[in-house]
Phi, psi and omega in degrees: 000320179298315180297323179295320179295318178299317180297319180297317180296321178296318180294319179296320179296318180297317181296321179295316179298317180296320180295321179297320179294322178295319179295320179297321181294339180276352179292152181294129180285136179269120181261120178200126356280153176248117181267119184272170183297332179273007179075009167285159185227132177254131177251144182221141176216126177275110181209072187297336182267354183287148177266331182207131176229132180238156174254131179237128181181166184277003177265359183276126179269052182202165178275131179086191183273161176261136179281126177271153184255135181274130178265169183298333181273008178086006179264129177266138183225156171206133178241128181281169164289166175306134185256150173287159178296123183187164169264117186250154174235152183200166174214166170257152173239107187255109183049044176088356182252123179289131181216166180264168181276112182291347179269356183239111183280353186269111186224151178223139174274131175237102187058253183254007180245148173244127183235152170281154179225155171208160185236130172257117187269203181061049180175211186297333180292348175298336174296332186265353184276154171281118182243171184277071179227166175300141185247144173277188183237134171258127179230140174259115187243140174265142179218158178271130177244088184299329181284345171255358177058044178196162168275139183227167183239147174219167178249136182234129171260124172249140188286165178306136178089356183300313186296327184263357184257184179230354185287161177263150186237152170287165185229134170251122173267119190241117191251143183271178180264182181299133182089346179277190180197194185290354178263346191297309184293326180290320184275300184280328182272348179055040186302313183297318180294317179298313181293316178306312185290318180293320179293318181298326180276357182075013181279328180236151176283146174301134182209161171268138178240123182253123181243091183277171172269116183277000177262095189290353174281346180258147167283319185201184179303152179308133182085356184247008178227189187292346178286345177077211184270118177214160182283124180295149177229161180286314188261121180234160176304146179066026176282115176057043177243008178104343185294320178299314181295317183297327186258006185295336178301331178298323180291313180300317181300316180296313183297315185284347175261348185248343183232159177281092188243139170277097188277064180231146180307322182290349182246018177238136175227153175221138180208158179194161179254141175053246177302324177293331173291320174302311179298318181296319178303310187277328175296314182293329179281322182289330176243073193292347180251024186254324187235136175265345184228131182227133177234125179246107182260109183047053189293142179276080178266108186207167177300147182272154172282189180289122179205146176257014184293136175290349183302324188261016177271147173052048185299314183298316182290319181290329173297316178299319178298317181298313183288340179271000183264024177081029177301126184270327182210126173235107194245129180233130176231140181207145176276149184297331181253015178293138180293347178263007185303315184295317181293326177291321177298319178296321179293320177297323177298323177297314179296318181297318182294339179256014180053040178265119185280139179208164175256132184237132177235125178245122185244172173285165175084187188238225187271076191225156175295333177302320177287317186292325173296318178299318181296321178296319178298324180281325187283314188303317180299343182270000186270145168061034178277000000 
């Protein structure tokens, strides 16, 4: 009798739980963000006990956060003006505490912050969208870096058809900024989507894209190596002290021994944003016969800290050597309001005074992924022609 009673209670509990779930499923779904036909976007957050809710994001055409309005049902709302085509990120600030949108499952980590994202199409953001075209493959690969005395990880994009083919491909080495890692360009930069779409349209040649971790003190992205879960930081040991440049050969060696690569200077390119632009400048200069194509996206050109690295010796002469070695493209992009604008202008003056030819693109905006994605879209079609 006792066992029968227990069984009855378990069944009753299950039925009650199931009924509660059914009732929950009948509740009105909260849509946020909602993109309207005119490209305005409405954000919603259910927070009936909150005193103040703000919207924070790169789609706001104003200084600071936008105040959301509380409705009678406890839902806070805010509707933007019509937005330009772009991939946007945002968060809510609830009574002073930054939080994510529980109605939006699409999130990306940017250094130590996690933000929600959404895409407004019918424009340049179509480059970043997944479209009905042949797709390449993203792989996270571990490799041995003897000059760093550790195994490290990088991300590799191989173009559509790589696995079933036999041909050799050119390679673009694509470097992230300070605080980033081998996941940054794939997640925030939408590299695979951009390459898939450009290749499908015949605008870019099929190529392999290598996205390494530029923080040589790390094995891999935070939470992905033996150090476990820790809070990511911007400044790490060996940041811009020459160690990344000195050990970059380990990456090239791994790629050229593991993939079907055309290992010729004319088939190698290197580009990077911010700190990655700094690395691209000096790696390409330090190994002047290695790359035919160089891209500097908002490059961090600034005075160096204390370092004994040979990488930063004889900069003027090694630049001249690099430019005299048949360099096909030296590409620089910067936003008009980027905090690095002045240092990039000074660097351009150096190149001009030495009659070193380069391509220069000046865009609106500042030090943002919106610009760096655009620069990748502009840079990639010019490679390996």
